[in-house]
Coordinates of C-alpha atoms in Angstrom, one line a residue:
M17 CA -8.2 -45.1 3.5
K18 CA -11.3 -47.3 4.5
S19 CA -13.6 -45.9 7.0
M20 CA -14.8 -47.9 10.1
K21 CA -18.3 -48.8 9.7
R22 CA -19.0 -50.7 12.8
G23 CA -19.6 -48.2 15.8
R24 CA -18.1 -50.1 18.8
F25 CA -15.0 -50.9 16.7
F26 CA -14.7 -47.4 15.5
L27 CA -14.8 -45.9 18.9
F28 CA -12.2 -48.3 20.1
I29 CA -9.7 -47.4 17.3
F30 CA -10.4 -43.6 17.9
A31 CA -9.7 -43.9 21.6
V32 CA -6.5 -45.8 21.1
S33 CA -5.4 -43.3 18.5
I34 CA -6.1 -40.5 20.7
F35 CA -4.3 -41.9 23.5
I36 CA -1.2 -42.6 21.2
S37 CA -1.2 -39.0 19.8
A38 CA -1.8 -37.5 23.1
E39 CA -3.6 -34.4 21.1
E40 CA -15.2 -11.4 8.3
S41 CA -18.0 -8.8 7.1
F42 CA -20.7 -6.6 9.7
A43 CA -27.5 -5.7 11.7
N44 CA -30.6 -6.3 12.0
S45 CA -32.7 -7.1 8.8
T46 CA -35.4 -4.7 7.8
A47 CA -36.9 -7.3 5.2
N48 CA -40.5 -8.5 5.4
S49 CA -41.3 -12.3 4.5
T50 CA -44.1 -14.5 3.9
A51 CA -44.5 -18.2 3.6
T52 CA -42.7 -21.1 5.2
S53 CA -40.2 -23.7 4.3
S54 CA -43.0 -26.2 3.5
S55 CA -43.6 -24.3 0.1
V56 CA -40.0 -24.4 -1.1
S57 CA -38.5 -27.4 -2.9
C58 CA -35.0 -29.1 -2.4
K59 CA -31.9 -27.6 -4.2
D60 CA -29.6 -29.5 -6.3
G61 CA -26.3 -31.0 -4.9
S62 CA -25.8 -33.2 -1.9
G63 CA -26.7 -30.8 0.6
K64 CA -30.3 -30.1 0.0
D65 CA -32.8 -28.4 2.6
L66 CA -31.6 -27.2 5.8
D67 CA -33.9 -29.3 7.5
G68 CA -34.4 -32.8 8.6
R69 CA -31.3 -35.4 9.0
I70 CA -28.3 -34.2 7.5
A71 CA -25.0 -36.3 7.4
V72 CA -21.7 -34.4 7.8
I73 CA -18.7 -36.6 6.5
S74 CA -15.2 -35.5 7.8
I75 CA -12.0 -36.0 5.7
F76 CA -8.8 -35.0 7.3
A77 CA -6.4 -34.6 4.3
D78 CA -2.9 -34.1 3.9
D79 CA -1.7 -32.5 0.9
D80 CA 1.5 -31.3 -1.0
K81 CA 2.3 -28.8 1.9
T82 CA 0.7 -30.1 5.0
S83 CA 0.1 -33.2 7.1
W84 CA -2.0 -34.3 10.1
G85 CA 0.7 -36.7 11.0
K86 CA 0.9 -40.5 11.2
D87 CA -1.9 -41.1 14.1
R88 CA -5.1 -42.3 13.0
V89 CA -6.8 -39.3 14.8
N90 CA -5.0 -36.2 15.4
S91 CA -5.8 -33.9 18.5
Y92 CA -7.3 -31.2 16.5
A93 CA -10.3 -33.6 15.7
T94 CA -11.7 -33.3 19.0
K95 CA -11.8 -29.6 18.6
T96 CA -13.6 -29.9 15.3
I97 CA -16.6 -31.6 17.2
R98 CA -16.6 -28.8 19.6
Y99 CA -16.6 -26.2 17.0
M100 CA -19.3 -28.1 15.1
D101 CA -21.3 -28.4 18.3
I102 CA -21.4 -24.6 18.6
A103 CA -22.0 -23.9 14.9
T104 CA -24.8 -26.5 14.4
D105 CA -26.4 -25.3 17.7
W106 CA -26.4 -21.9 16.5
I107 CA -27.9 -22.7 13.1
L108 CA -30.6 -24.7 14.8
R109 CA -31.5 -22.0 17.0
K110 CA -31.6 -19.5 14.1
V111 CA -33.6 -21.3 11.8
R112 CA -36.0 -23.1 14.1
P113 CA -38.4 -19.9 14.1
Y114 CA -38.8 -20.5 10.3
G115 CA -40.2 -24.1 10.9
A116 CA -36.9 -25.9 10.3
E117 CA -35.4 -28.5 12.5
P118 CA -32.1 -29.8 11.1
E119 CA -30.4 -32.6 12.8
F120 CA -26.8 -32.6 12.0
I121 CA -25.0 -36.1 12.2
Y122 CA -21.4 -35.2 12.3
N123 CA -19.8 -36.6 15.6
F124 CA -17.6 -39.3 14.2
F125 CA -16.6 -40.4 17.6
K126 CA -20.2 -41.6 18.2
N127 CA -21.1 -42.4 14.4
G128 CA -19.3 -44.9 12.1
G129 CA -18.5 -44.0 8.5
L130 CA -18.3 -40.4 8.9
Y131 CA -14.5 -40.2 9.6
Y132 CA -11.6 -40.4 6.8
K133 CA -7.9 -39.7 6.6
T134 CA -6.1 -39.6 3.4
K135 CA -3.3 -38.0 1.6
L136 CA -4.3 -36.1 -1.8
D137 CA -1.4 -35.2 -4.3
C138 CA -2.6 -31.3 -4.7
D139 CA -2.6 -28.1 -2.7
L140 CA -5.7 -28.1 -0.9
T141 CA -5.7 -24.2 -0.3
D142 CA -5.8 -24.0 -4.4
W143 CA -9.5 -23.1 -5.0
K144 CA -8.9 -23.8 -8.8
T145 CA -7.9 -27.4 -8.6
H146 CA -8.7 -28.9 -5.1
D147 CA -12.3 -29.9 -5.8
F148 CA -11.4 -32.4 -8.6
Y149 CA -9.0 -34.3 -6.1
V150 CA -11.6 -34.4 -3.3
W151 CA -14.5 -35.6 -5.8
K152 CA -12.3 -38.4 -7.0
Y153 CA -11.6 -39.5 -3.3
I154 CA -15.2 -39.4 -2.4
R155 CA -16.3 -41.3 -5.6
E156 CA -13.6 -44.2 -5.0
K157 CA -13.2 -44.4 -1.4
I158 CA -16.3 -43.5 0.3
D159 CA -19.6 -45.5 0.3
L160 CA -22.4 -43.0 0.1
D161 CA -25.0 -45.6 -0.4
W162 CA -24.2 -47.2 2.9
I163 CA -24.1 -43.8 4.7
K164 CA -27.4 -42.8 3.2
K165 CA -28.9 -46.1 4.1
T166 CA -27.4 -46.1 7.6
Y167 CA -28.4 -42.5 8.5
R168 CA -31.6 -42.6 6.5
T169 CA -30.9 -39.4 4.5
D170 CA -29.9 -38.3 1.0
N171 CA -28.9 -35.0 2.5
F172 CA -25.2 -34.7 3.2
F173 CA -22.0 -32.9 2.6
F174 CA -18.3 -33.0 3.4
M175 CA -15.9 -31.2 5.7
V176 CA -12.3 -31.4 4.5
Y177 CA -10.0 -30.3 7.2
V178 CA -6.5 -29.0 6.1
N179 CA -3.7 -28.6 8.6
T180 CA -2.5 -25.2 7.5
P181 CA 0.3 -23.5 9.5
M182 CA -0.2 -20.1 11.2
S183 CA 1.5 -18.4 8.3
N184 CA -1.3 -19.4 5.9
T185 CA -3.2 -16.7 4.3
I186 CA -5.9 -18.5 2.6
A187 CA -9.3 -18.5 3.9
P188 CA -11.6 -21.5 4.4
A189 CA -14.2 -22.0 1.6
T190 CA -17.1 -23.9 0.3
R191 CA -17.7 -25.7 -2.9
S192 CA -21.5 -25.5 -3.3
F193 CA -23.3 -26.8 -6.2
Y194 CA -23.3 -25.1 -9.6
K195 CA -24.9 -25.9 -13.0
G196 CA -22.5 -28.4 -14.7
M197 CA -20.5 -29.4 -11.9
P198 CA -19.1 -33.0 -12.6
Y199 CA -20.2 -34.5 -9.2
P200 CA -23.0 -33.3 -6.7
Y201 CA -20.8 -33.7 -3.7
E202 CA -20.7 -30.1 -1.9
I203 CA -17.7 -29.4 0.5
V204 CA -16.6 -27.0 3.0
Y205 CA -13.0 -26.5 3.3
I206 CA -11.7 -25.7 6.9
N207 CA -8.1 -24.4 6.9
R208 CA -7.0 -24.8 10.6
Y209 CA -5.1 -21.6 10.9
R210 CA -5.5 -18.4 8.8
D211 CA -3.5 -15.1 9.5
A212 CA -2.0 -16.7 12.8
K213 CA -5.6 -17.4 14.2
E214 CA -7.4 -20.6 14.7
T215 CA -10.6 -21.1 12.4
S216 CA -13.5 -20.1 14.7
P217 CA -17.0 -21.7 15.0
S218 CA -18.4 -18.8 13.3
V219 CA -16.5 -19.5 10.3
Y220 CA -17.9 -23.1 10.4
A221 CA -21.4 -21.8 10.6
H222 CA -20.8 -19.3 7.6
E223 CA -19.5 -21.9 5.3
I224 CA -22.3 -24.6 6.1
L225 CA -24.9 -21.9 5.4
H226 CA -23.2 -21.6 2.1
I227 CA -23.9 -25.3 1.3
F228 CA -27.7 -24.8 1.6
G229 CA -27.6 -21.6 -0.5
A230 CA -26.7 -18.5 1.6
R231 CA -24.6 -16.0 -0.2
D232 CA -21.7 -13.8 1.0
L233 CA -23.1 -10.3 1.7
Y234 CA -19.6 -8.4 1.9
Y235 CA -18.5 -8.1 -1.8
A236 CA -20.1 -7.4 -5.1
D237 CA -19.5 -10.0 -7.7
S238 CA -21.1 -11.4 -10.8
R239 CA -21.3 -14.7 -9.2
N240 CA -23.6 -13.7 -6.3
G241 CA -25.3 -11.0 -8.4
F242 CA -24.9 -8.2 -5.8
S243 CA -24.1 -4.6 -6.8
K244 CA -21.9 -2.4 -5.0
Q245 CA -24.9 -0.4 -4.0
F246 CA -26.4 -3.5 -2.2
V247 CA -22.9 -4.2 -0.6
D248 CA -22.9 -0.7 0.8
Y249 CA -26.4 -1.2 2.1
C250 CA -25.4 -4.6 3.9
K251 CA -22.5 -2.7 5.5
L252 CA -25.1 -0.5 7.1
M253 CA -28.1 -2.9 7.6
H254 CA -26.5 -6.3 8.0
R255 CA -23.2 -5.4 9.6
N256 CA -23.5 -8.2 12.1
D257 CA -24.9 -10.9 9.9
I258 CA -23.3 -14.2 9.9
M259 CA -22.8 -13.9 5.9
Y260 CA -21.3 -10.4 6.2
T261 CA -18.8 -10.9 9.1
I262 CA -17.6 -13.7 11.4
S263 CA -16.2 -11.4 14.0
D264 CA -17.9 -10.2 17.2
I265 CA -18.6 -6.8 16.3
I266 CA -19.3 -5.8 20.0
H267 CA -16.3 -7.0 21.5
G268 CA -13.8 -7.2 18.5
G269 CA -12.2 -10.2 17.3
V270 CA -13.7 -13.7 17.0
R271 CA -15.1 -15.9 19.6
M272 CA -14.1 -19.5 20.1
D273 CA -16.7 -20.5 22.5
R274 CA -19.8 -19.0 20.9
I275 CA -21.3 -17.2 18.0
T276 CA -22.6 -13.7 18.3
N277 CA -23.6 -13.0 14.8
D278 CA -27.1 -12.4 13.5
F279 CA -29.2 -14.4 10.9
S280 CA -31.2 -12.3 8.6
Q281 CA -34.3 -12.8 6.7
L282 CA -32.1 -12.4 3.5
D283 CA -30.2 -15.4 4.9
A284 CA -33.5 -17.4 5.3
Y285 CA -34.6 -16.3 1.8
Y286 CA -31.5 -17.7 0.0
I287 CA -31.5 -20.9 2.3
G288 CA -35.0 -21.6 1.2
L289 CA -36.8 -21.1 4.6
I290 CA -39.1 -18.4 3.0
N291 CA -40.0 -17.5 -0.4
Y292 CA -40.1 -13.8 -0.4
C293 CA -37.8 -11.1 0.9
S294 CA -38.4 -7.5 0.1
E295 CA -34.7 -6.7 0.0
V296 CA -34.4 -9.1 -2.9
E297 CA -37.3 -7.3 -4.7
K298 CA -36.0 -3.6 -3.8
F299 CA -32.3 -4.4 -5.1
N300 CA -33.4 -6.7 -7.9
L301 CA -31.4 -9.5 -6.6
G302 CA -31.0 -13.0 -8.0
K303 CA -33.5 -15.6 -7.1
S304 CA -32.9 -18.3 -4.3
E305 CA -31.7 -21.6 -5.8
H306 CA -34.7 -23.2 -3.8
L307 CA -37.3 -21.1 -5.6
K308 CA -35.9 -21.9 -9.2
H309 CA -37.3 -25.5 -8.7
L310 CA -40.8 -24.1 -8.6
E311 CA -40.7 -22.3 -11.9

């Protein structure tokens, strides 16, 4: 469906629609680091550095199993803005000491061209196939040149919201850039519910950090290049890191009103805010994707 690209008209449509619809993983890093983000180059993909203006394009998508209903805007949309407020504010506070000042532009109630609603003929919880349907939709239906010109940035990514039922067991996920990817569009998939719980702002933050290069610290896998030894280390030393857990380890469970997790120097390294981390050298970990551009 076409996006509304005129601010006032877009806001009017939203107001009418809303009226009609009525409405993982565990602390402190011991790593030492040197250098700042100014020495680190941008990465590949649509989401580049975690700094400056970053456009966030929201797609509320129906699929083979789920639907957001007939209303142009559903009641959950207002929640996503609140959760994005919490997530992006937390990210800003954590990266600012490293010299970064990201300005996330995501509030589609205030900014035209950032909201889309569509139906895709796939299962959006199927990680093996859903990217291609979303990429095709982006290529055919979203005027990215207009968005980049309007918001004065070529740094952007997509949030795809799926109205999964409470019985859903599939976790939210991120499609970050990989070599050979047919399109550079990077995507965060937010499944509304998982295991009878609504997705928390800490999950939003965790997945957004993946866009910019952060790696999961809770499992050993060839894709992230982490050994079981290193993951066991993270369980002790990074037990409250946002990339290890999305839970509130002090009070238990997850918080819907705030994020209580840590942001480590290891995260800062993989996001490109620093170009050295002692843990990377100690455990012979893979290099940050940002630093590969300097080779």
